[in-house]
């Protein structure tokens, strides 16, 4: 999931610590930062493009979205029910899948874990979970970038980021902003 190491080994945090993908006894679909950029993944609903076992059903609106892994998930769009697919962003559980359907910003890695994950992650993760890690601030130098997208039905999306050190090797910042309308 993370950027590949020198030995072309994919490192994941599926068992709550950095481990080589080959050594993890969990069914994991890692999505690297390079794949995120190439597939233009902006939110977790876009993950279904690169993860065949993941589906998102949006009924009335995005806040009532429910995820399914291998066809297993919470049925219906009752706001009182938590999804059987847990979503963690930087280790923080999101009670509603729809909350994570917004633009996630600069991402470092995404892991889709299939099957029950309650032992390590707790909460309501009986179908699996999506573990998202956003990009960390850059301690070494100042960097910035941006993206603009225009599409049908007057779609306009402009995003940008800036990152750099405040105090060398001690404190850094990352700022991401996006404007999207259609």
mmCIF file with all atom_site columns, C-alpha atoms in Angstrom:
data_model
loop_
_atom_site.group_PDB
_atom_site.id
_atom_site.type_symbol
_atom_site.label_atom_id
_atom_site.label_alt_id
_atom_site.label_comp_id
_atom_site.label_asym_id
_atom_site.label_entity_id
_atom_site.label_seq_id
_atom_site.pdbx_PDB_ins_code
_atom_site.Cartn_x
_atom_site.Cartn_y
_atom_site.Cartn_z
_atom_site.occupancy
_atom_site.B_iso_or_equiv
_atom_site.pdbx_formal_charge
_atom_site.auth_seq_id
_atom_site.auth_comp_id
_atom_site.auth_asym_id
_atom_site.auth_atom_id
_atom_site.pdbx_PDB_model_num
ATOM 1   C CA . UNK A 1 1   ? 0.000   0.000   0.000   1.00 0.00 ? 1   UNK A CA 1
ATOM 2   C CA . UNK A 1 2   ? 2.676   2.483   0.899   1.00 0.00 ? 2   UNK A CA 1
ATOM 3   C CA . UNK A 1 3   ? 5.253   3.550   -1.634  1.00 0.00 ? 3   UNK A CA 1
ATOM 4   C CA . UNK A 1 4   ? 7.218   0.464   -2.554  1.00 0.00 ? 4   UNK A CA 1
ATOM 5   C CA . UNK A 1 5   ? 10.484  -0.126  -0.726  1.00 0.00 ? 5   UNK A CA 1
ATOM 6   C CA . UNK A 1 6   ? 13.822  -0.712  -2.427  1.00 0.00 ? 6   UNK A CA 1
ATOM 7   C CA . UNK A 1 7   ? 13.206  -4.449  -2.700  1.00 0.00 ? 7   UNK A CA 1
ATOM 8   C CA . UNK A 1 8   ? 9.840   -3.831  -4.443  1.00 0.00 ? 8   UNK A CA 1
ATOM 9   C CA . UNK A 1 9   ? 8.084   -5.106  -1.331  1.00 0.00 ? 9   UNK A CA 1
ATOM 10  C CA . UNK A 1 10  ? 4.646   -3.647  -0.574  1.00 0.00 ? 10  UNK A CA 1
ATOM 11  C CA . UNK A 1 11  ? 4.292   -2.613  3.065   1.00 0.00 ? 11  UNK A CA 1
ATOM 12  C CA . UNK A 1 12  ? 0.813   -2.533  4.643   1.00 0.00 ? 12  UNK A CA 1
ATOM 13  C CA . UNK A 1 13  ? -0.550  -1.621  8.075   1.00 0.00 ? 13  UNK A CA 1
ATOM 14  C CA . UNK A 1 14  ? -3.424  -4.122  7.996   1.00 0.00 ? 14  UNK A CA 1
ATOM 15  C CA . UNK A 1 15  ? -2.404  -5.649  11.341  1.00 0.00 ? 15  UNK A CA 1
ATOM 16  C CA . UNK A 1 16  ? -1.795  -2.240  12.989  1.00 0.00 ? 16  UNK A CA 1
ATOM 17  C CA . UNK A 1 17  ? 1.961   -2.225  12.289  1.00 0.00 ? 17  UNK A CA 1
ATOM 18  C CA . UNK A 1 18  ? 4.024   -1.932  9.142   1.00 0.00 ? 18  UNK A CA 1
ATOM 19  C CA . UNK A 1 19  ? 4.440   -5.419  7.672   1.00 0.00 ? 19  UNK A CA 1
ATOM 20  C CA . UNK A 1 20  ? 5.306   -6.798  4.255   1.00 0.00 ? 20  UNK A CA 1
ATOM 21  C CA . UNK A 1 21  ? 2.150   -7.740  2.354   1.00 0.00 ? 21  UNK A CA 1
ATOM 22  C CA . UNK A 1 22  ? 3.457   -11.312 1.865   1.00 0.00 ? 22  UNK A CA 1
ATOM 23  C CA . UNK A 1 23  ? 3.608   -11.775 5.677   1.00 0.00 ? 23  UNK A CA 1
ATOM 24  C CA . UNK A 1 24  ? 0.082   -10.542 6.490   1.00 0.00 ? 24  UNK A CA 1
ATOM 25  C CA . UNK A 1 25  ? -2.474  -13.341 7.115   1.00 0.00 ? 25  UNK A CA 1
ATOM 26  C CA . UNK A 1 26  ? -5.374  -11.127 6.003   1.00 0.00 ? 26  UNK A CA 1
ATOM 27  C CA . UNK A 1 27  ? -6.980  -10.749 2.573   1.00 0.00 ? 27  UNK A CA 1
ATOM 28  C CA . UNK A 1 28  ? -5.768  -7.234  1.681   1.00 0.00 ? 28  UNK A CA 1
ATOM 29  C CA . UNK A 1 29  ? -6.049  -5.222  -1.502  1.00 0.00 ? 29  UNK A CA 1
ATOM 30  C CA . UNK A 1 30  ? -3.334  -2.566  -1.311  1.00 0.00 ? 30  UNK A CA 1
ATOM 31  C CA . UNK A 1 31  ? -3.722  0.624   -3.332  1.00 0.00 ? 31  UNK A CA 1
ATOM 32  C CA . UNK A 1 32  ? -0.439  2.482   -3.707  1.00 0.00 ? 32  UNK A CA 1
ATOM 33  C CA . UNK A 1 33  ? -0.057  6.244   -3.994  1.00 0.00 ? 33  UNK A CA 1
ATOM 34  C CA . UNK A 1 34  ? 0.946   5.772   -7.638  1.00 0.00 ? 34  UNK A CA 1
ATOM 35  C CA . UNK A 1 35  ? -2.234  3.782   -8.391  1.00 0.00 ? 35  UNK A CA 1
ATOM 36  C CA . UNK A 1 36  ? -4.324  6.390   -6.551  1.00 0.00 ? 36  UNK A CA 1
ATOM 37  C CA . UNK A 1 37  ? -2.908  9.075   -8.825  1.00 0.00 ? 37  UNK A CA 1
ATOM 38  C CA . UNK A 1 38  ? -3.128  7.037   -12.048 1.00 0.00 ? 38  UNK A CA 1
ATOM 39  C CA . UNK A 1 39  ? -6.725  5.906   -11.404 1.00 0.00 ? 39  UNK A CA 1
ATOM 40  C CA . UNK A 1 40  ? -7.732  9.435   -10.263 1.00 0.00 ? 40  UNK A CA 1
ATOM 41  C CA . UNK A 1 41  ? -9.141  8.159   -6.952  1.00 0.00 ? 41  UNK A CA 1
ATOM 42  C CA . UNK A 1 42  ? -10.566 11.092  -4.996  1.00 0.00 ? 42  UNK A CA 1
ATOM 43  C CA . UNK A 1 43  ? -12.933 9.376   -2.567  1.00 0.00 ? 43  UNK A CA 1
ATOM 44  C CA . UNK A 1 44  ? -13.690 5.865   -1.342  1.00 0.00 ? 44  UNK A CA 1
ATOM 45  C CA . UNK A 1 45  ? -16.455 5.388   -3.905  1.00 0.00 ? 45  UNK A CA 1
ATOM 46  C CA . UNK A 1 46  ? -13.760 5.575   -6.605  1.00 0.00 ? 46  UNK A CA 1
ATOM 47  C CA . UNK A 1 47  ? -12.015 2.576   -4.985  1.00 0.00 ? 47  UNK A CA 1
ATOM 48  C CA . UNK A 1 48  ? -14.460 0.210   -6.685  1.00 0.00 ? 48  UNK A CA 1
ATOM 49  C CA . UNK A 1 49  ? -12.554 0.941   -9.917  1.00 0.00 ? 49  UNK A CA 1
ATOM 50  C CA . UNK A 1 50  ? -9.448  -0.863  -8.597  1.00 0.00 ? 50  UNK A CA 1
ATOM 51  C CA . UNK A 1 51  ? -10.993 -3.185  -5.972  1.00 0.00 ? 51  UNK A CA 1
ATOM 52  C CA . UNK A 1 52  ? -13.376 -5.685  -7.606  1.00 0.00 ? 52  UNK A CA 1
ATOM 53  C CA . UNK A 1 53  ? -14.842 -6.966  -4.316  1.00 0.00 ? 53  UNK A CA 1
ATOM 54  C CA . UNK A 1 54  ? -15.880 -3.481  -3.119  1.00 0.00 ? 54  UNK A CA 1
ATOM 55  C CA . UNK A 1 55  ? -19.229 -1.876  -3.934  1.00 0.00 ? 55  UNK A CA 1
ATOM 56  C CA . UNK A 1 56  ? -20.897 1.337   -2.795  1.00 0.00 ? 56  UNK A CA 1
ATOM 57  C CA . UNK A 1 57  ? -24.626 1.794   -2.971  1.00 0.00 ? 57  UNK A CA 1
ATOM 58  C CA . UNK A 1 58  ? -25.875 5.352   -2.766  1.00 0.00 ? 58  UNK A CA 1
ATOM 59  C CA . UNK A 1 59  ? -29.662 5.454   -2.442  1.00 0.00 ? 59  UNK A CA 1
ATOM 60  C CA . UNK A 1 60  ? -31.172 8.844   -1.573  1.00 0.00 ? 60  UNK A CA 1
ATOM 61  C CA . UNK A 1 61  ? -27.979 10.856  -1.099  1.00 0.00 ? 61  UNK A CA 1
ATOM 62  C CA . UNK A 1 62  ? -24.276 10.363  -0.393  1.00 0.00 ? 62  UNK A CA 1
ATOM 63  C CA . UNK A 1 63  ? -24.690 10.546  3.389   1.00 0.00 ? 63  UNK A CA 1
ATOM 64  C CA . UNK A 1 64  ? -26.747 7.339   3.297   1.00 0.00 ? 64  UNK A CA 1
ATOM 65  C CA . UNK A 1 65  ? -24.152 5.387   1.278   1.00 0.00 ? 65  UNK A CA 1
ATOM 66  C CA . UNK A 1 66  ? -23.381 1.841   2.382   1.00 0.00 ? 66  UNK A CA 1
ATOM 67  C CA . UNK A 1 67  ? -20.315 -0.143  1.466   1.00 0.00 ? 67  UNK A CA 1
ATOM 68  C CA . UNK A 1 68  ? -20.228 -3.851  0.702   1.00 0.00 ? 68  UNK A CA 1
ATOM 69  C CA . UNK A 1 69  ? -17.222 -6.129  0.474   1.00 0.00 ? 69  UNK A CA 1
ATOM 70  C CA . UNK A 1 70  ? -17.706 -9.470  -1.306  1.00 0.00 ? 70  UNK A CA 1
ATOM 71  C CA . UNK A 1 71  ? -21.421 -8.609  -1.425  1.00 0.00 ? 71  UNK A CA 1
ATOM 72  C CA . UNK A 1 72  ? -21.680 -8.477  2.383   1.00 0.00 ? 72  UNK A CA 1
ATOM 73  C CA . UNK A 1 73  ? -22.783 -5.281  4.089   1.00 0.00 ? 73  UNK A CA 1
ATOM 74  C CA . UNK A 1 74  ? -25.603 -3.492  5.848   1.00 0.00 ? 74  UNK A CA 1
ATOM 75  C CA . UNK A 1 75  ? -28.862 -3.544  3.879   1.00 0.00 ? 75  UNK A CA 1
ATOM 76  C CA . UNK A 1 76  ? -30.878 -0.407  3.331   1.00 0.00 ? 76  UNK A CA 1
ATOM 77  C CA . UNK A 1 77  ? -30.099 3.196   4.117   1.00 0.00 ? 77  UNK A CA 1
ATOM 78  C CA . UNK A 1 78  ? -31.377 3.473   7.687   1.00 0.00 ? 78  UNK A CA 1
ATOM 79  C CA . UNK A 1 79  ? -29.354 6.296   9.308   1.00 0.00 ? 79  UNK A CA 1
ATOM 80  C CA . UNK A 1 80  ? -29.572 4.457   12.647  1.00 0.00 ? 80  UNK A CA 1
ATOM 81  C CA . UNK A 1 81  ? -27.499 1.529   11.411  1.00 0.00 ? 81  UNK A CA 1
ATOM 82  C CA . UNK A 1 82  ? -23.733 1.603   11.100  1.00 0.00 ? 82  UNK A CA 1
ATOM 83  C CA . UNK A 1 83  ? -22.267 0.007   8.005   1.00 0.00 ? 83  UNK A CA 1
ATOM 84  C CA . UNK A 1 84  ? -20.753 -3.491  8.247   1.00 0.00 ? 84  UNK A CA 1
ATOM 85  C CA . UNK A 1 85  ? -17.806 -2.067  6.294   1.00 0.00 ? 85  UNK A CA 1
ATOM 86  C CA . UNK A 1 86  ? -15.776 0.167   8.585   1.00 0.00 ? 86  UNK A CA 1
ATOM 87  C CA . UNK A 1 87  ? -13.933 3.211   7.283   1.00 0.00 ? 87  UNK A CA 1
ATOM 88  C CA . UNK A 1 88  ? -10.808 4.420   9.080   1.00 0.00 ? 88  UNK A CA 1
ATOM 89  C CA . UNK A 1 89  ? -9.067  7.633   8.005   1.00 0.00 ? 89  UNK A CA 1
ATOM 90  C CA . UNK A 1 90  ? -5.643  8.018   9.645   1.00 0.00 ? 90  UNK A CA 1
ATOM 91  C CA . UNK A 1 91  ? -6.698  5.530   12.328  1.00 0.00 ? 91  UNK A CA 1
ATOM 92  C CA . UNK A 1 92  ? -9.945  7.349   13.180  1.00 0.00 ? 92  UNK A CA 1
ATOM 93  C CA . UNK A 1 93  ? -13.187 5.399   12.722  1.00 0.00 ? 93  UNK A CA 1
ATOM 94  C CA . UNK A 1 94  ? -15.863 7.073   10.581  1.00 0.00 ? 94  UNK A CA 1
ATOM 95  C CA . UNK A 1 95  ? -19.297 5.976   11.759  1.00 0.00 ? 95  UNK A CA 1
ATOM 96  C CA . UNK A 1 96  ? -20.947 6.710   8.416   1.00 0.00 ? 96  UNK A CA 1
ATOM 97  C CA . UNK A 1 97  ? -19.515 5.640   5.046   1.00 0.00 ? 97  UNK A CA 1
ATOM 98  C CA . UNK A 1 98  ? -21.006 8.757   3.445   1.00 0.00 ? 98  UNK A CA 1
ATOM 99  C CA . UNK A 1 99  ? -18.713 10.978  5.523   1.00 0.00 ? 99  UNK A CA 1
ATOM 100 C CA . UNK A 1 100 ? -15.702 9.487   3.721   1.00 0.00 ? 100 UNK A CA 1
ATOM 101 C CA . UNK A 1 101 ? -17.275 9.976   0.274   1.00 0.00 ? 101 UNK A CA 1
ATOM 102 C CA . UNK A 1 102 ? -16.036 13.540  0.249   1.00 0.00 ? 102 UNK A CA 1
ATOM 103 C CA . UNK A 1 103 ? -12.713 14.472  -1.291  1.00 0.00 ? 103 UNK A CA 1
ATOM 104 C CA . UNK A 1 104 ? -9.960  12.876  0.809   1.00 0.00 ? 104 UNK A CA 1
ATOM 105 C CA . UNK A 1 105 ? -7.116  15.093  -0.330  1.00 0.00 ? 105 UNK A CA 1
ATOM 106 C CA . UNK A 1 106 ? -3.543  13.896  -0.790  1.00 0.00 ? 106 UNK A CA 1
ATOM 107 C CA . UNK A 1 107 ? -3.375  10.165  0.015   1.00 0.00 ? 107 UNK A CA 1
ATOM 108 C CA . UNK A 1 108 ? -0.413  8.026   0.978   1.00 0.00 ? 108 UNK A CA 1
ATOM 109 C CA . UNK A 1 109 ? -2.083  4.597   0.879   1.00 0.00 ? 109 UNK A CA 1
ATOM 110 C CA . UNK A 1 110 ? -5.400  2.780   1.028   1.00 0.00 ? 110 UNK A CA 1
ATOM 111 C CA . UNK A 1 111 ? -5.955  -0.790  2.185   1.00 0.00 ? 111 UNK A CA 1
ATOM 112 C CA . UNK A 1 112 ? -9.172  -2.730  1.655   1.00 0.00 ? 112 UNK A CA 1
ATOM 113 C CA . UNK A 1 113 ? -9.325  -5.581  4.185   1.00 0.00 ? 113 UNK A CA 1
ATOM 114 C CA . UNK A 1 114 ? -11.825 -8.325  3.416   1.00 0.00 ? 114 UNK A CA 1
ATOM 115 C CA . UNK A 1 115 ? -13.563 -10.368 6.110   1.00 0.00 ? 115 UNK A CA 1
ATOM 116 C CA . UNK A 1 116 ? -14.232 -9.612  9.799   1.00 0.00 ? 116 UNK A CA 1
ATOM 117 C CA . UNK A 1 117 ? -11.671 -7.223  11.312  1.00 0.00 ? 117 UNK A CA 1
ATOM 118 C CA . UNK A 1 118 ? -13.159 -6.675  14.778  1.00 0.00 ? 118 UNK A CA 1
ATOM 119 C CA . UNK A 1 119 ? -10.195 -8.219  16.622  1.00 0.00 ? 119 UNK A CA 1
ATOM 120 C CA . UNK A 1 120 ? -7.703  -5.553  15.563  1.00 0.00 ? 120 UNK A CA 1
ATOM 121 C CA . UNK A 1 121 ? -9.955  -2.646  14.633  1.00 0.00 ? 121 UNK A CA 1
ATOM 122 C CA . UNK A 1 122 ? -13.046 -3.196  16.785  1.00 0.00 ? 122 UNK A CA 1
ATOM 123 C CA . UNK A 1 123 ? -16.266 -1.400  16.029  1.00 0.00 ? 123 UNK A CA 1
ATOM 124 C CA . UNK A 1 124 ? -18.603 -2.605  13.326  1.00 0.00 ? 124 UNK A CA 1
ATOM 125 C CA . UNK A 1 125 ? -16.245 -4.236  10.833  1.00 0.00 ? 125 UNK A CA 1
ATOM 126 C CA . UNK A 1 126 ? -17.899 -7.606  10.251  1.00 0.00 ? 126 UNK A CA 1
ATOM 127 C CA . UNK A 1 127 ? -17.679 -7.417  6.427   1.00 0.00 ? 127 UNK A CA 1
ATOM 128 C CA . UNK A 1 128 ? -14.251 -5.745  6.279   1.00 0.00 ? 128 UNK A CA 1
ATOM 129 C CA . UNK A 1 129 ? -12.821 -2.282  6.337   1.00 0.00 ? 129 UNK A CA 1
ATOM 130 C CA . UNK A 1 130 ? -11.180 0.449   4.339   1.00 0.00 ? 130 UNK A CA 1
ATOM 131 C CA . UNK A 1 131 ? -8.034  1.821   5.960   1.00 0.00 ? 131 UNK A CA 1
ATOM 132 C CA . UNK A 1 132 ? -7.023  5.207   4.499   1.00 0.00 ? 132 UNK A CA 1
ATOM 133 C CA . UNK A 1 133 ? -3.758  6.999   5.259   1.00 0.00 ? 133 UNK A CA 1
ATOM 134 C CA . UNK A 1 134 ? -3.411  10.590  4.117   1.00 0.00 ? 134 UNK A CA 1
ATOM 135 C CA . UNK A 1 135 ? -0.072  12.011  2.990   1.00 0.00 ? 135 UNK A CA 1
ATOM 136 C CA . UNK A 1 136 ? 2.192   13.265  5.756   1.00 0.00 ? 136 UNK A CA 1
ATOM 137 C CA . UNK A 1 137 ? 3.789   16.703  5.699   1.00 0.00 ? 137 UNK A CA 1
ATOM 138 C CA . UNK A 1 138 ? 7.174   16.882  4.004   1.00 0.00 ? 138 UNK A CA 1
ATOM 139 C CA . UNK A 1 139 ? 9.996   17.590  6.460   1.00 0.00 ? 139 UNK A CA 1
ATOM 140 C CA . UNK A 1 140 ? 12.684  17.973  3.788   1.00 0.00 ? 140 UNK A CA 1
ATOM 141 C CA . UNK A 1 141 ? 11.535  20.778  1.518   1.00 0.00 ? 141 UNK A CA 1
ATOM 142 C CA . UNK A 1 142 ? 8.779   23.046  0.261   1.00 0.00 ? 142 UNK A CA 1
ATOM 143 C CA . UNK A 1 143 ? 6.443   21.470  -2.324  1.00 0.00 ? 143 UNK A CA 1
ATOM 144 C CA . UNK A 1 144 ? 3.165   22.486  -3.914  1.00 0.00 ? 144 UNK A CA 1
ATOM 145 C CA . UNK A 1 145 ? 0.873   21.154  -6.604  1.00 0.00 ? 145 UNK A CA 1
ATOM 146 C CA . UNK A 1 146 ? -2.598  21.366  -7.998  1.00 0.00 ? 146 UNK A CA 1
ATOM 147 C CA . UNK A 1 147 ? -5.199  19.876  -10.263 1.00 0.00 ? 147 UNK A CA 1
ATOM 148 C CA . UNK A 1 148 ? -8.063  21.248  -12.326 1.00 0.00 ? 148 UNK A CA 1
ATOM 149 C CA . UNK A 1 149 ? -10.880 19.228  -13.862 1.00 0.00 ? 149 UNK A CA 1
ATOM 150 C CA . UNK A 1 150 ? -13.694 20.404  -16.087 1.00 0.00 ? 150 UNK A CA 1
ATOM 151 C CA . UNK A 1 151 ? -16.436 18.117  -17.353 1.00 0.00 ? 151 UNK A CA 1
ATOM 152 C CA . UNK A 1 152 ? -19.988 17.737  -18.555 1.00 0.00 ? 152 UNK A CA 1
ATOM 153 C CA . UNK A 1 153 ? -22.954 19.348  -16.780 1.00 0.00 ? 153 UNK A CA 1
ATOM 154 C CA . UNK A 1 154 ? -20.675 22.304  -15.874 1.00 0.00 ? 154 UNK A CA 1
ATOM 155 C CA . UNK A 1 155 ? -18.443 20.222  -13.599 1.00 0.00 ? 155 UNK A CA 1
ATOM 156 C CA . UNK A 1 156 ? -15.587 22.273  -12.174 1.00 0.00 ? 156 UNK A CA 1
ATOM 157 C CA . UNK A 1 157 ? -13.068 20.929  -9.655  1.00 0.00 ? 157 UNK A CA 1
ATOM 158 C CA . UNK A 1 158 ? -9.927  22.738  -8.577  1.00 0.00 ? 158 UNK A CA 1
ATOM 159 C CA . UNK A 1 159 ? -7.609  21.423  -5.872  1.00 0.00 ? 159 UNK A CA 1
ATOM 160 C CA . UNK A 1 160 ? -4.178  22.258  -4.562  1.00 0.00 ? 160 UNK A CA 1
ATOM 161 C CA . UNK A 1 161 ? -1.760  21.491  -1.783  1.00 0.00 ? 161 UNK A CA 1
ATOM 162 C CA . UNK A 1 162 ? 1.295   23.024  -0.181  1.00 0.00 ? 162 UNK A CA 1
ATOM 163 C CA . UNK A 1 163 ? 3.694   21.307  2.233   1.00 0.00 ? 163 UNK A CA 1
ATOM 164 C CA . UNK A 1 164 ? 7.035   22.011  3.824   1.00 0.00 ? 164 UNK A CA 1
ATOM 165 C CA . UNK A 1 165 ? 9.027   22.279  7.032   1.00 0.00 ? 165 UNK A CA 1
ATOM 166 C CA . UNK A 1 166 ? 8.466   24.933  9.675   1.00 0.00 ? 166 UNK A CA 1
ATOM 167 C CA . UNK A 1 167 ? 11.338  23.757  11.887  1.00 0.00 ? 167 UNK A CA 1
ATOM 168 C CA . UNK A 1 168 ? 13.888  21.468  10.175  1.00 0.00 ? 168 UNK A CA 1
ATOM 169 C CA . UNK A 1 169 ? 13.214  17.777  10.980  1.00 0.00 ? 169 UNK A CA 1
ATOM 170 C CA . UNK A 1 170 ? 10.910  18.717  13.866  1.00 0.00 ? 170 UNK A CA 1
ATOM 171 C CA . UNK A 1 171 ? 7.740   20.397  12.599  1.00 0.00 ? 171 UNK A CA 1
ATOM 172 C CA . UNK A 1 172 ? 6.112   20.515  9.177   1.00 0.00 ? 172 UNK A CA 1
ATOM 173 C CA . UNK A 1 173 ? 2.758   21.396  7.634   1.00 0.00 ? 173 UNK A CA 1
ATOM 174 C CA . UNK A 1 174 ? 0.493   20.182  4.815   1.00 0.00 ? 174 UNK A CA 1
ATOM 175 C CA . UNK A 1 175 ? -2.460  22.207  3.585   1.00 0.00 ? 175 UNK A CA 1
ATOM 176 C CA . UNK A 1 176 ? -4.963  20.848  1.054   1.00 0.00 ? 176 UNK A CA 1
ATOM 177 C CA . UNK A 1 177 ? -7.936  22.722  -0.399  1.00 0.00 ? 177 UNK A CA 1
ATOM 178 C CA . UNK A 1 178 ? -10.534 21.764  -2.984  1.00 0.00 ? 178 UNK A CA 1
ATOM 179 C CA . UNK A 1 179 ? -13.461 23.473  -4.656  1.00 0.00 ? 179 UNK A CA 1
ATOM 180 C CA . UNK A 1 180 ? -15.935 21.317  -6.545  1.00 0.00 ? 180 UNK A CA 1
ATOM 181 C CA . UNK A 1 181 ? -19.270 22.133  -8.126  1.00 0.00 ? 181 UNK A CA 1
ATOM 182 C CA . UNK A 1 182 ? -21.528 20.709  -10.787 1.00 0.00 ? 182 UNK A CA 1
#
